[in-house]
């Protein structure tokens, strides 16, 4: 079965609601993805006062004089997320958001999206995970970047204890922007499948690499979800654009996954219909 493709807009909209809507429409109508995903942060909750008031570590990518101001500039309100969700419904694509803190999880859950994503950085935020398990009925998707094997096992055990493990989609991920091919470690997709497929809803792959070849390989290994950062221009200001796919590449990814899905099957008969005429013309005939 063809994997579902998530176009992570994240904060690549540059804090502009109209750019965000344009990105939704292109991803849905031109690229034909299944899901578009944003991010939601309560920056005063997420950051310490020192972090909030510190300068951005890469000033050329900053939208404010401090890191906190930068993050606030890129943040949409709950009402704006509600507007984005309605727009997604208009153009026929599923809306989702990654939540980075408890306040954001509560706000986004009120919109009742089909799925909520937990980024790698927050997959051990058990106060937030506990609240979502108790109060949100949709799928919970979690990336495993920056995580030890024992931490992933602890995460699965937690979801099993909450009887929510069959609503859990677990993603192989390497947290880097962009990630060199040698650090993708793609066979971790197979390890997650072998270890956890029977205990969770499904396994996905979230990539920050360049190109689309790795995503195709992740699907052939069994990933049922493929998530990629998405932008309209990889040269725009911001840290995620360089590891993102532009529309033509995202469209190619969706089409290529569909093509591979058609090809990825066994023969139902020894000689295929397409081969019969060629067999008659070309196959060597043993003389008796």
Backbone as JSON, one array per atom type, in Angstrom:
{
  "sequence": "XXXXXXXXXXXXXXXXXXXXXXXXXXXXXXXXXXXXXXXXXXXXXXXXXXXXXXXXXXXXXXXXXXXXXXXXXXXXXXXXXXXXXXXXXXXXXXXXXXXXXXXXXXXXXXXXXXXXXXXXXXXXXXXXXXXXXXXXXXXXXXXXXXXXXXXXXXXXXXXXXXXXXXXXXXXXXXXXXXXXXXXXXXXXXXXXXXXXXXXXXXXXXXXXXXXXXXXXXXXXXXXXXXXXXXXXXXXXXXXXXXXXXXXXXXXXXXXXXXXXXXXXXXXXXXXXXXXXXXXXXXXXXXXX",
  "N": [[0.84, -1.19, 0.0], [0.57, 2.18, -0.88], [2.54, 4.61, 0.8], [1.47, 7.2, 3.1], [1.94, 10.64, 2.54], [3.42, 13.29, 4.21], [3.61, 16.72, 4.1], [5.67, 18.78, 5.6], [5.15, 21.91, 6.52], [5.81, 23.4, 8.69], [7.55, 26.02, 10.06], [8.1, 27.3, 7.75], [6.56, 29.11, 6.44], [7.2, 31.66, 7.05], [5.91, 33.23, 8.94], [3.68, 34.29, 7.76], [0.35, 34.29, 7.03], [-0.95, 34.14, 4.56], [1.03, 33.16, 2.86], [1.27, 30.68, 4.04], [-1.24, 29.57, 3.39], [-1.03, 29.5, 0.62], [1.02, 27.64, 0.39], [-0.28, 25.4, 1.39], [-2.28, 24.99, -0.6], [-0.74, 24.47, -2.91], [0.68, 22.18, -2.1], [-1.45, 20.42, -1.74], [-2.99, 20.45, -4.18], [-1.26, 20.53, -6.39], [1.03, 18.98, -5.69], [-0.19, 16.83, -4.47], [-0.18, 15.68, -1.87], [-0.9, 13.87, 1.21], [-1.17, 14.93, 3.76], [-0.71, 18.08, 5.35], [1.51, 19.8, 7.51], [1.97, 21.8, 10.38], [3.62, 23.78, 12.97], [3.37, 24.28, 16.51], [4.04, 26.36, 19.17], [4.3, 27.42, 22.55], [6.09, 29.9, 23.41], [7.06, 31.17, 25.74], [6.56, 29.28, 27.64], [8.04, 27.15, 26.72], [10.7, 28.03, 26.46], [13.48, 29.03, 28.51], [13.97, 32.07, 30.43], [16.46, 33.07, 29.84], [17.07, 31.77, 27.41], [15.0, 32.8, 25.85], [15.61, 35.52, 25.7], [18.08, 35.55, 24.55], [20.33, 36.1, 21.76], [19.54, 35.03, 18.4], [21.04, 31.97, 17.35], [21.94, 31.85, 14.74], [22.14, 34.63, 13.3], [21.55, 35.61, 10.71], [19.35, 34.2, 9.94], [17.32, 35.06, 11.53], [14.17, 36.38, 12.63], [13.79, 38.32, 14.47], [15.06, 40.42, 17.18], [15.89, 38.92, 19.34], [16.07, 35.42, 20.26], [13.63, 34.6, 21.27], [11.86, 36.61, 20.28], [12.15, 36.07, 17.58], [11.0, 33.49, 17.42], [8.37, 34.08, 18.2], [7.54, 35.7, 16.12], [7.22, 33.88, 14.08], [5.1, 32.41, 14.89], [1.78, 31.14, 14.78], [-1.52, 31.95, 15.94], [-3.98, 30.15, 17.91], [-6.46, 30.63, 16.74], [-5.7, 31.31, 14.15], [-4.61, 28.87, 13.36], [-6.94, 27.39, 13.36], [-8.2, 28.6, 11.2], [-6.43, 27.82, 9.17], [-6.81, 25.06, 9.25], [-9.46, 24.9, 8.38], [-9.1, 25.85, 5.8], [-7.49, 23.82, 4.75], [-9.4, 21.78, 4.67], [-11.06, 22.79, 2.72], [-9.51, 22.51, 0.39], [-9.03, 19.85, 0.32], [-7.1, 18.35, 1.85], [-5.43, 16.81, 4.6], [-5.13, 18.4, 7.73], [-2.52, 19.01, 10.09], [-0.48, 19.36, 13.07], [2.66, 19.8, 14.69], [3.27, 19.67, 18.13], [4.84, 21.41, 20.77], [4.75, 21.78, 23.48], [2.81, 21.67, 26.53], [0.68, 23.54, 26.67], [0.35, 24.21, 23.95], [-0.36, 21.69, 22.97], [-2.85, 21.34, 24.19], [-4.28, 23.47, 23.03], [-4.23, 22.86, 20.25], [-5.45, 20.35, 20.23], [-8.08, 21.01, 20.68], [-8.97, 21.7, 18.19], [-9.42, 19.34, 17.06], [-7.85, 17.68, 15.17], [-7.03, 15.06, 12.78], [-4.63, 13.86, 13.32], [-1.9, 14.38, 15.56], [1.39, 15.56, 15.87], [4.38, 14.68, 17.58], [7.43, 16.14, 18.03], [10.87, 14.99, 17.7], [12.4, 16.19, 19.71], [10.68, 16.44, 21.82], [9.77, 13.97, 22.6], [10.06, 12.8, 25.04], [8.56, 14.23, 26.79], [6.67, 13.68, 29.1], [4.54, 14.64, 30.6], [3.05, 16.15, 28.78], [2.53, 14.11, 26.89], [1.02, 12.35, 28.44], [-1.24, 13.9, 28.94], [-2.28, 14.18, 26.34], [-2.81, 11.47, 25.7], [-4.9, 11.01, 27.46], [-6.84, 12.85, 26.74], [-7.08, 13.42, 24.02], [-8.31, 12.05, 21.06], [-7.38, 11.3, 18.55], [-4.87, 10.08, 16.17], [-1.51, 9.75, 17.34], [1.53, 10.84, 16.4], [4.98, 10.2, 16.5], [8.34, 11.21, 16.41], [11.64, 9.75, 16.49], [14.18, 10.84, 16.66], [17.39, 11.68, 18.07], [17.21, 9.89, 20.2], [17.79, 7.29, 22.56], [17.8, 3.68, 22.34], [16.66, 2.52, 24.6], [15.11, 4.6, 25.51], [13.18, 4.79, 23.52], [11.93, 2.33, 23.87], [10.88, 2.74, 26.43], [9.04, 4.74, 25.81], [7.19, 3.34, 24.17], [6.28, 1.47, 26.03], [5.0, 3.21, 27.78], [2.84, 4.17, 26.19], [1.51, 1.77, 25.83], [0.74, 1.26, 28.45], [-1.14, 3.22, 28.73], [-3.0, 2.29, 27.05], [-3.02, 3.22, 24.44], [-1.37, 2.57, 22.42], [-2.04, 1.52, 19.92], [-2.84, 3.68, 18.56], [-0.61, 4.94, 17.9], [1.93, 6.19, 15.84], [5.14, 5.58, 14.85], [8.19, 7.11, 14.07], [11.19, 6.69, 12.24], [13.99, 8.79, 12.46], [16.57, 11.15, 11.89], [18.02, 13.75, 13.6], [18.99, 16.45, 12.15], [20.01, 19.16, 10.0], [20.76, 20.06, 6.87], [20.67, 16.39, 6.74], [23.49, 14.38, 6.23], [23.83, 11.68, 3.86], [25.13, 9.43, 4.95], [24.43, 9.55, 7.57], [21.74, 9.07, 7.72], [20.95, 6.47, 8.27], [19.23, 4.32, 7.38], [18.37, 1.69, 7.71], [17.38, 1.59, 10.24], [14.68, 1.98, 10.02], [13.76, -0.58, 9.35], [14.54, -1.89, 11.69], [12.84, -0.68, 13.58], [10.4, -1.57, 12.57], [10.68, -4.39, 12.82], [10.89, -4.56, 15.58], [8.75, -3.14, 16.73], [6.4, -3.09, 15.15], [4.2, -4.79, 15.65], [3.26, -3.77, 17.98], [2.48, -1.14, 17.75], [0.56, 1.3, 15.82], [1.59, 1.9, 13.21], [4.68, 2.28, 11.29], [6.79, 4.98, 10.43], [8.74, 7.26, 8.35], [10.76, 10.03, 8.78], [12.39, 12.46, 7.12], [15.35, 14.49, 6.76], [17.1, 14.88, 4.76], [18.72, 15.38, 1.52], [17.14, 15.45, -1.7], [15.08, 12.7, -3.03], [15.49, 9.99, -3.1], [16.11, 8.45, -0.83], [13.72, 8.39, 0.57], [12.11, 6.79, -1.05], [13.43, 4.37, -0.72], [12.97, 4.0, 2.01], [10.24, 3.46, 2.0], [10.24, 1.01, 0.58], [11.41, -0.55, 2.5], [9.39, -0.71, 4.29], [8.15, 1.48, 5.52], [5.22, 3.23, 6.34], [4.41, 5.79, 6.39], [5.65, 8.83, 5.09], [7.47, 11.62, 5.76], [8.34, 14.91, 4.92], [10.11, 17.99, 5.12], [8.93, 21.03, 3.68], [9.05, 23.64, 1.31], [8.54, 26.78, -0.44], [10.7, 27.97, -1.52], [13.99, 27.23, -1.39], [15.96, 29.0, -0.78], [15.0, 30.91, 0.9], [14.95, 32.87, 3.95], [15.76, 31.26, 6.97], [16.12, 28.33, 9.05], [15.23, 25.79, 8.27], [14.73, 25.63, 5.55], [16.79, 24.78, 3.82], [16.87, 22.04, 4.09], [14.57, 21.21, 2.96], [11.97, 20.19, 0.63], [11.22, 21.61, -2.52], [8.23, 22.52, -4.43], [8.18, 21.05, -6.99], [9.91, 18.91, -6.5], [8.64, 17.71, -4.32], [6.26, 16.92, -5.53], [7.34, 15.07, -7.35], [8.23, 13.18, -5.51], [5.8, 12.18, -4.42], [4.64, 11.07, -6.76], [6.62, 9.18, -7.45], [6.59, 7.44, -5.26], [4.05, 6.37, -5.64], [4.46, 5.07, -8.1], [6.4, 3.15, -7.37], [4.91, 1.73, -5.53], [3.04, 0.46, -7.21], [4.78, -1.24, -8.53], [5.85, -2.85, -6.56], [5.4, -5.8, -5.9], [4.64, -9.34, -5.92], [4.75, -11.81, -8.6], [1.65, -12.91, -9.93], [1.21, -14.87, -11.68], [3.25, -17.19, -13.5], [4.13, -16.52, -16.12], [3.72, -13.4, -17.27], [0.99, -11.49, -18.66], [1.89, -9.44, -20.33], [4.25, -10.52, -21.17], [3.71, -12.67, -22.82], [3.4, -12.5, -25.66], [6.0, -11.71, -26.33], [7.42, -13.88, -25.4], [6.56, -15.84, -27.18], [7.69, -14.89, -29.53], [10.45, -14.53, -28.97], [11.6, -16.33, -27.15], [13.96, -18.84, -26.68], [13.69, -21.83, -28.43], [13.84, -25.1, -27.59], [15.2, -27.63, -29.49], [13.97, -30.72, -30.45]],
  "CA": [[0.0, 0.0, 0.0], [1.34, 3.42, -0.98], [2.59, 5.34, 2.08], [0.92, 8.55, 3.15], [3.01, 11.65, 2.5], [3.19, 14.51, 5.0], [4.43, 17.88, 3.75], [5.81, 19.62, 6.8], [5.37, 23.34, 6.3], [6.5, 23.86, 9.88], [7.6, 27.48, 10.12], [8.6, 27.78, 6.46], [5.63, 30.14, 5.94], [7.79, 32.96, 7.4], [4.99, 33.98, 9.77], [2.69, 34.95, 6.9], [-0.79, 33.39, 6.87], [-1.25, 33.96, 3.14], [2.03, 32.23, 2.33], [0.89, 29.36, 4.56], [-2.36, 29.07, 2.59], [-0.5, 29.18, -0.71], [1.76, 26.39, 0.53], [-1.29, 24.34, 1.52], [-2.95, 24.72, -1.88], [0.22, 23.85, -3.82], [0.94, 20.82, -1.61], [-2.64, 19.6, -1.93], [-3.52, 20.37, -5.54], [-0.18, 20.28, -7.36], [1.87, 17.87, -5.25], [-1.11, 15.76, -4.11], [0.18, 15.02, -0.62], [-2.03, 13.46, 2.04], [-1.24, 15.74, 4.99], [0.22, 19.2, 5.57], [1.73, 19.89, 8.95], [2.55, 23.03, 10.91], [4.17, 23.64, 14.31], [2.78, 25.19, 17.51], [4.85, 26.52, 20.38], [4.12, 28.51, 23.5], [7.52, 30.14, 23.59], [7.39, 31.51, 27.12], [6.55, 28.01, 28.38], [9.05, 26.25, 26.17], [12.04, 28.57, 26.61], [13.83, 29.75, 29.72], [14.1, 33.51, 30.2], [17.76, 33.29, 29.2], [16.94, 31.36, 26.02], [14.07, 33.71, 25.17], [16.25, 36.83, 25.5], [19.37, 35.4, 23.89], [20.27, 36.31, 20.31], [19.41, 33.82, 17.57], [22.4, 31.46, 17.1], [22.29, 32.18, 13.35], [21.43, 35.91, 13.13], [21.08, 35.82, 9.34], [18.06, 33.52, 9.8], [16.42, 35.51, 12.59], [13.08, 37.32, 12.35], [13.65, 39.2, 15.63], [16.35, 40.78, 17.79], [16.24, 37.83, 20.24], [15.52, 34.15, 19.8], [12.21, 34.62, 21.62], [11.15, 37.44, 19.3], [12.18, 35.31, 16.33], [10.02, 32.41, 17.5], [7.04, 34.69, 18.27], [7.22, 36.2, 14.78], [6.84, 32.75, 13.24], [4.03, 31.66, 15.55], [0.38, 31.42, 14.51], [-2.41, 31.79, 17.08], [-4.94, 29.05, 17.81], [-7.49, 31.03, 15.77], [-5.1, 31.19, 12.82], [-4.54, 27.44, 13.06], [-8.3, 26.99, 13.02], [-8.41, 29.08, 9.83], [-5.64, 26.96, 8.3], [-7.48, 23.75, 9.2], [-10.63, 25.06, 7.51], [-8.61, 25.97, 4.43], [-7.1, 22.47, 4.35], [-10.62, 21.04, 4.35], [-11.54, 23.32, 1.43], [-8.72, 22.02, -0.75], [-9.01, 18.4, 0.35], [-5.9, 17.75, 2.43], [-5.53, 16.7, 6.05], [-4.35, 19.36, 8.53], [-1.92, 18.54, 11.34], [0.49, 20.25, 13.69], [3.55, 19.33, 15.75], [3.13, 20.47, 19.35], [6.11, 21.42, 21.48], [4.55, 22.03, 24.9], [1.48, 21.27, 27.0], [-0.3, 24.54, 26.26], [0.09, 24.04, 22.52], [-1.09, 20.43, 22.8], [-4.24, 21.59, 24.58], [-4.91, 24.35, 22.04], [-4.42, 22.17, 18.97], [-6.41, 19.25, 20.39], [-9.43, 21.58, 20.59], [-9.33, 21.74, 16.77], [-9.75, 17.95, 16.72], [-7.25, 17.18, 13.93], [-6.96, 13.59, 12.7], [-3.38, 13.43, 13.94], [-1.01, 15.37, 16.16], [2.77, 15.07, 15.83], [5.32, 15.04, 18.64], [8.78, 16.14, 17.45], [11.88, 14.21, 18.43], [12.87, 16.92, 20.89], [9.68, 16.4, 22.89], [9.19, 12.63, 22.76], [10.14, 12.41, 26.46], [7.76, 15.2, 27.57], [5.6, 12.77, 29.49], [3.37, 15.39, 31.07], [2.28, 16.44, 27.57], [2.07, 12.84, 26.31], [-0.04, 11.83, 29.31], [-2.46, 14.69, 28.71], [-2.81, 13.81, 25.03], [-3.4, 10.13, 25.79], [-6.14, 11.06, 28.25], [-7.81, 13.86, 26.29], [-7.13, 13.55, 22.57], [-8.71, 10.74, 20.56], [-6.8, 11.02, 17.24], [-3.57, 9.43, 16.12], [-0.36, 10.49, 17.87], [2.71, 10.48, 15.62], [6.15, 10.59, 17.27], [9.65, 10.97, 15.83], [12.58, 9.15, 17.45], [15.51, 11.41, 16.57], [18.09, 12.02, 19.32], [16.7, 9.02, 21.25], [18.4, 5.99, 22.79], [16.86, 2.56, 22.18], [15.93, 2.31, 25.85], [14.1, 5.66, 25.61], [12.09, 4.41, 22.62], [11.2, 1.25, 24.55], [10.12, 3.37, 27.51], [7.94, 5.44, 25.17], [6.2, 2.34, 23.77], [5.69, 0.95, 27.27], [4.07, 4.22, 28.29], [1.61, 4.16, 25.39], [0.8, 0.53, 26.14], [0.12, 1.42, 29.77], [-2.31, 4.1, 28.54], [-3.85, 1.62, 26.05], [-3.08, 4.08, 23.26], [-0.28, 2.18, 21.5], [-2.55, 1.27, 18.58], [-3.04, 5.0, 17.94], [0.74, 5.51, 17.84], [2.77, 6.01, 14.65], [6.51, 5.82, 15.28], [9.0, 7.5, 12.91], [12.64, 6.79, 12.22], [14.38, 10.17, 12.15], [17.86, 11.68, 12.36], [17.82, 15.18, 13.83], [20.02, 17.3, 11.58], [19.39, 19.99, 8.94], [20.29, 18.76, 6.38], [21.38, 15.2, 7.22], [24.26, 13.67, 5.2], [23.29, 10.34, 3.62], [25.73, 8.43, 5.83], [23.81, 9.65, 8.89], [20.31, 8.74, 7.67], [20.84, 5.17, 8.94], [17.91, 3.93, 6.9], [17.95, 0.37, 8.2], [16.64, 1.77, 11.49], [13.27, 1.77, 9.69], [13.52, -2.02, 9.48], [14.64, -2.25, 13.11], [11.6, -0.26, 14.24], [9.34, -2.48, 12.13], [10.89, -5.7, 13.43], [10.77, -4.48, 17.03], [7.55, -2.49, 17.26], [5.23, -3.07, 14.27], [3.06, -5.48, 16.26], [2.85, -3.08, 19.21], [2.0, 0.2, 17.44], [-0.3, 1.32, 14.63], [2.44, 1.76, 12.04], [6.02, 2.86, 11.34], [7.01, 5.97, 9.39], [10.09, 7.79, 8.14], [10.81, 11.49, 8.7], [13.72, 12.72, 6.6], [15.89, 15.84, 6.62], [18.19, 14.73, 3.79], [18.5, 16.02, 0.23], [16.61, 14.55, -2.71], [13.95, 11.85, -2.67], [15.83, 8.57, -3.25], [16.07, 7.79, 0.47], [12.32, 8.19, 0.94], [11.65, 5.62, -1.8], [14.01, 3.2, -0.05], [12.26, 3.83, 3.28], [8.99, 2.79, 1.68], [10.49, -0.4, 0.25], [11.72, -1.22, 3.76], [8.15, -0.92, 5.03], [7.57, 2.69, 6.11], [3.87, 3.49, 5.86], [4.29, 7.24, 6.34], [6.87, 9.54, 4.72], [7.33, 13.04, 6.11], [9.44, 15.75, 4.48], [9.95, 19.44, 5.17], [8.49, 21.54, 2.38], [9.15, 25.09, 1.19], [8.38, 27.3, -1.8], [12.0, 28.47, -2.0], [15.03, 26.77, -0.48], [16.86, 30.11, -0.47], [14.37, 31.83, 1.86], [15.59, 32.97, 5.27], [15.26, 30.3, 7.95], [17.02, 27.19, 9.2], [14.68, 24.55, 7.74], [14.53, 25.65, 4.1], [17.84, 24.06, 3.1], [16.58, 20.6, 4.17], [13.18, 21.06, 2.53], [11.69, 19.98, -0.78], [10.38, 22.57, -3.23], [7.04, 21.84, -4.97], [8.42, 20.05, -8.04], [10.5, 17.72, -5.88], [7.61, 17.07, -3.51], [5.38, 16.25, -6.49], [8.07, 13.9, -7.82], [8.23, 12.2, -4.44], [4.48, 11.55, -4.36], [4.49, 10.24, -7.94], [7.56, 8.06, -7.4], [6.07, 6.48, -4.29], [2.95, 5.69, -6.3], [5.02, 4.16, -9.11], [7.03, 2.02, -6.68], [3.82, 0.94, -4.94], [2.51, -0.41, -8.27], [5.79, -2.22, -8.91], [6.34, -3.62, -5.41], [4.52, -6.95, -5.67], [5.07, -10.59, -6.53], [3.98, -12.28, -9.74], [0.48, -13.74, -9.66], [1.35, -15.99, -12.6], [4.66, -17.3, -13.86], [4.33, -15.73, -17.33], [2.8, -12.28, -17.26], [0.3, -11.24, -19.92], [2.73, -8.59, -21.17], [5.38, -11.31, -21.65], [3.31, -13.83, -23.63], [3.75, -12.29, -27.06], [7.46, -11.69, -26.43], [7.87, -15.26, -25.22], [6.28, -16.55, -28.42], [8.6, -14.41, -30.57], [11.86, -14.42, -28.62], [12.14, -17.35, -26.25], [14.67, -19.91, -27.38], [12.95, -23.09, -28.5], [14.71, -26.29, -27.55], [14.89, -28.56, -30.58], [13.92, -32.13, -30.04]],
  "C": [[0.88, 1.25, 0.0], [1.36, 4.14, 0.36], [1.92, 6.7, 1.98], [2.07, 9.53, 3.26], [2.57, 12.88, 3.28], [4.16, 15.58, 4.51], [4.5, 18.78, 4.98], [6.15, 21.05, 6.41], [6.12, 23.91, 7.49], [6.39, 25.36, 10.03], [8.12, 28.07, 8.81], [7.68, 28.8, 5.8], [6.11, 31.54, 6.27], [6.84, 33.84, 8.22], [3.88, 34.67, 9.02], [1.56, 33.96, 6.59], [-1.11, 33.13, 5.4], [-0.23, 33.05, 2.46], [1.69, 30.82, 2.79], [-0.24, 28.76, 3.74], [-1.91, 28.7, 1.18], [0.25, 27.86, -0.67], [0.81, 25.2, 0.67], [-1.86, 23.98, 0.16], [-2.0, 24.04, -2.86], [0.49, 22.4, -3.4], [-0.23, 19.9, -1.9], [-2.97, 19.37, -3.39], [-2.46, 20.06, -6.59], [0.63, 19.04, -6.97], [1.06, 16.63, -4.85], [-0.65, 14.97, -2.89], [-1.08, 14.66, 0.16], [-2.26, 14.4, 3.22], [-0.29, 16.92, 4.85], [0.32, 19.43, 7.07], [2.44, 21.2, 9.3], [3.21, 22.73, 12.26], [3.49, 24.65, 15.23], [3.64, 25.16, 18.75], [4.28, 27.63, 21.26], [5.53, 28.85, 23.98], [7.92, 30.51, 25.01], [7.38, 30.27, 28.0], [7.73, 27.13, 27.97], [10.47, 26.72, 26.48], [12.26, 29.16, 28.0], [13.95, 31.24, 29.4], [15.41, 33.81, 29.49], [17.7, 32.91, 27.72], [16.08, 32.33, 25.22], [14.77, 35.01, 24.8], [17.6, 36.76, 24.81], [19.24, 35.71, 22.4], [20.09, 34.98, 19.59], [20.82, 33.3, 17.26], [22.88, 31.68, 15.67], [21.56, 33.47, 12.97], [20.89, 36.15, 11.73], [19.73, 35.16, 9.09], [16.99, 34.04, 10.75], [15.38, 36.51, 12.09], [12.83, 38.24, 13.56], [15.01, 39.47, 16.24], [16.81, 39.76, 18.82], [15.63, 36.55, 19.69], [14.02, 34.07, 20.11], [11.38, 35.43, 20.64], [11.07, 36.75, 17.95], [11.08, 34.24, 16.32], [8.59, 32.97, 17.52], [6.6, 35.18, 16.89], [6.68, 35.09, 13.89], [5.62, 31.99, 13.75], [2.65, 32.11, 15.09], [-0.44, 31.18, 15.78], [-3.3, 30.57, 16.87], [-5.99, 29.37, 16.76], [-6.96, 30.95, 14.34], [-4.95, 29.72, 12.41], [-5.93, 26.91, 12.7], [-8.64, 27.4, 11.59], [-7.64, 28.21, 8.83], [-6.27, 25.58, 8.16], [-8.69, 23.81, 8.28], [-10.21, 25.15, 6.05], [-8.15, 24.62, 3.9], [-8.32, 21.66, 3.92], [-11.19, 21.5, 3.01], [-10.81, 22.7, 0.25], [-8.49, 20.52, -0.7], [-7.73, 17.76, 0.83], [-6.05, 17.77, 3.95], [-4.61, 17.7, 6.73], [-3.75, 18.65, 9.74], [-0.91, 19.55, 11.84], [1.37, 19.46, 14.65], [3.39, 20.26, 16.95], [4.37, 20.3, 20.21], [5.97, 21.61, 22.99], [3.1, 21.73, 25.25], [0.41, 22.25, 26.57], [-0.67, 24.39, 24.79], [-0.69, 22.76, 22.25], [-2.57, 20.62, 23.13], [-4.96, 22.44, 23.53], [-5.2, 23.6, 20.73], [-5.43, 21.04, 19.1], [-7.85, 19.75, 20.31], [-9.9, 21.68, 19.14], [-9.69, 20.35, 16.24], [-9.16, 17.5, 15.37], [-7.19, 15.65, 13.95], [-5.69, 13.06, 13.35], [-2.63, 14.63, 14.49], [0.38, 14.75, 16.19], [3.55, 15.57, 17.05], [6.71, 15.01, 18.03], [9.75, 15.37, 18.32], [12.29, 14.88, 19.74], [11.94, 16.78, 22.08], [9.12, 15.01, 23.14], [9.38, 12.06, 24.17], [9.43, 13.41, 27.36], [6.5, 14.46, 28.04], [4.38, 13.46, 30.08], [2.46, 15.7, 29.87], [1.72, 15.15, 26.96], [0.92, 12.26, 27.13], [-1.35, 12.58, 29.07], [-3.09, 14.32, 27.37], [-3.46, 12.43, 25.06], [-4.74, 10.14, 26.49], [-7.23, 11.92, 27.61], [-7.98, 14.0, 24.78], [-7.34, 12.18, 21.95], [-8.06, 10.37, 19.22], [-5.48, 10.27, 17.33], [-2.49, 10.35, 16.69], [0.88, 9.97, 17.15], [3.94, 11.03, 16.34], [7.43, 10.24, 16.54], [10.64, 10.54, 16.91], [14.0, 9.67, 17.3], [16.08, 11.71, 17.94], [17.69, 11.11, 20.49], [17.48, 7.72, 21.33], [17.34, 4.9, 22.62], [16.03, 2.37, 23.45], [14.86, 3.4, 26.04], [12.91, 5.37, 24.69], [11.26, 3.31, 23.26], [10.34, 1.8, 25.68], [8.89, 4.09, 26.95], [6.83, 4.46, 24.79], [5.51, 1.77, 25.0], [4.67, 1.92, 27.85], [2.75, 4.19, 27.52], [0.82, 2.87, 25.61], [0.1, 0.63, 27.49], [-1.13, 2.3, 29.7], [-3.33, 3.49, 27.58], [-4.08, 2.51, 24.82], [-2.02, 3.7, 22.22], [-0.78, 1.91, 20.09], [-3.03, 2.55, 17.89], [-1.69, 5.67, 17.68], [1.41, 5.16, 16.51], [4.17, 6.47, 15.01], [7.4, 6.04, 14.05], [10.49, 7.32, 13.19], [13.02, 8.2, 11.79], [15.8, 10.42, 12.66], [17.73, 13.19, 12.43], [19.04, 15.98, 13.38], [19.43, 18.02, 10.39], [20.48, 20.62, 8.06], [21.15, 17.63, 6.91], [22.17, 14.58, 6.06], [23.72, 12.24, 5.05], [23.85, 9.31, 4.58], [25.1, 8.44, 7.23], [22.3, 9.39, 8.88], [20.04, 7.43, 8.4], [19.48, 4.53, 8.65], [17.44, 2.58, 7.41], [17.31, 0.44, 9.58], [15.12, 1.67, 11.24], [12.92, 0.3, 9.87], [13.59, -2.45, 10.94], [13.37, -1.87, 13.87], [10.45, -1.19, 13.85], [9.47, -3.84, 12.82], [10.59, -5.68, 14.93], [9.38, -4.05, 17.49], [6.3, -2.58, 16.39], [4.01, -3.7, 14.91], [2.5, -4.73, 17.47], [2.29, -1.69, 18.96], [1.11, 0.15, 16.2], [0.5, 1.16, 13.36], [3.77, 2.48, 12.26], [6.17, 3.83, 10.17], [8.47, 6.38, 9.3], [10.0, 9.29, 7.98], [12.23, 11.89, 8.32], [14.08, 14.18, 6.5], [17.07, 15.86, 5.65], [17.87, 15.52, 2.52], [17.97, 15.0, -0.77], [15.5, 13.67, -2.19], [14.27, 10.36, -2.74], [15.69, 7.82, -1.92], [14.63, 7.49, 0.89], [11.72, 6.97, 0.23], [12.16, 4.35, -1.13], [13.31, 2.94, 1.28], [10.93, 3.11, 3.07], [9.21, 1.31, 1.37], [10.87, -1.21, 1.48], [10.48, -1.4, 4.64], [7.54, 0.3, 5.68], [6.21, 2.98, 5.5], [3.52, 4.98, 5.85], [5.64, 7.81, 5.93], [6.62, 11.03, 4.95], [8.57, 13.8, 5.64], [9.1, 17.22, 4.7], [9.73, 19.97, 3.76], [8.55, 23.06, 2.39], [8.85, 25.5, -0.24], [9.71, 27.77, -2.38], [13.08, 28.09, -0.99], [16.02, 27.87, -0.1], [16.23, 31.13, 0.48], [15.13, 31.8, 3.19], [14.93, 32.0, 6.24], [16.11, 29.04, 7.94], [16.53, 25.92, 8.52], [14.64, 24.48, 6.21], [15.55, 24.79, 3.35], [17.62, 22.55, 3.11], [15.18, 20.29, 3.7], [13.09, 20.79, 1.03], [10.86, 21.13, -1.33], [9.25, 21.82, -3.94], [7.31, 20.77, -6.02], [9.0, 18.77, -7.46], [9.49, 16.97, -5.02], [6.62, 16.31, -4.4], [6.04, 14.98, -7.03], [8.09, 12.79, -6.77], [6.9, 11.44, -4.39], [4.29, 10.61, -5.55], [5.39, 9.01, -7.88], [7.11, 7.01, -6.39], [4.9, 5.69, -4.87], [3.44, 4.68, -7.32], [5.63, 2.93, -8.44], [5.96, 1.13, -6.04], [3.22, -0.02, -5.97], [3.48, -1.54, -8.59], [6.11, -3.22, -7.8], [5.37, -4.76, -5.07], [5.13, -8.18, -6.33], [4.25, -10.87, -7.78], [2.77, -13.08, -9.25], [0.44, -14.94, -10.59], [2.79, -16.01, -13.1], [5.01, -16.49, -15.11], [3.29, -14.63, -17.35], [2.17, -12.08, -18.64], [1.17, -10.44, -20.87], [3.89, -9.37, -21.79], [4.99, -12.36, -22.71], [3.68, -13.67, -25.11], [5.26, -12.32, -27.26], [8.03, -13.11, -26.27], [7.71, -16.05, -26.53], [7.31, -16.18, -29.5], [10.07, -14.67, -30.23], [12.43, -15.58, -27.83], [12.77, -18.48, -27.06], [13.88, -21.22, -27.3], [13.94, -24.25, -28.53], [14.28, -27.25, -28.64], [14.96, -29.99, -30.07], [14.31, -33.02, -31.2]]
}
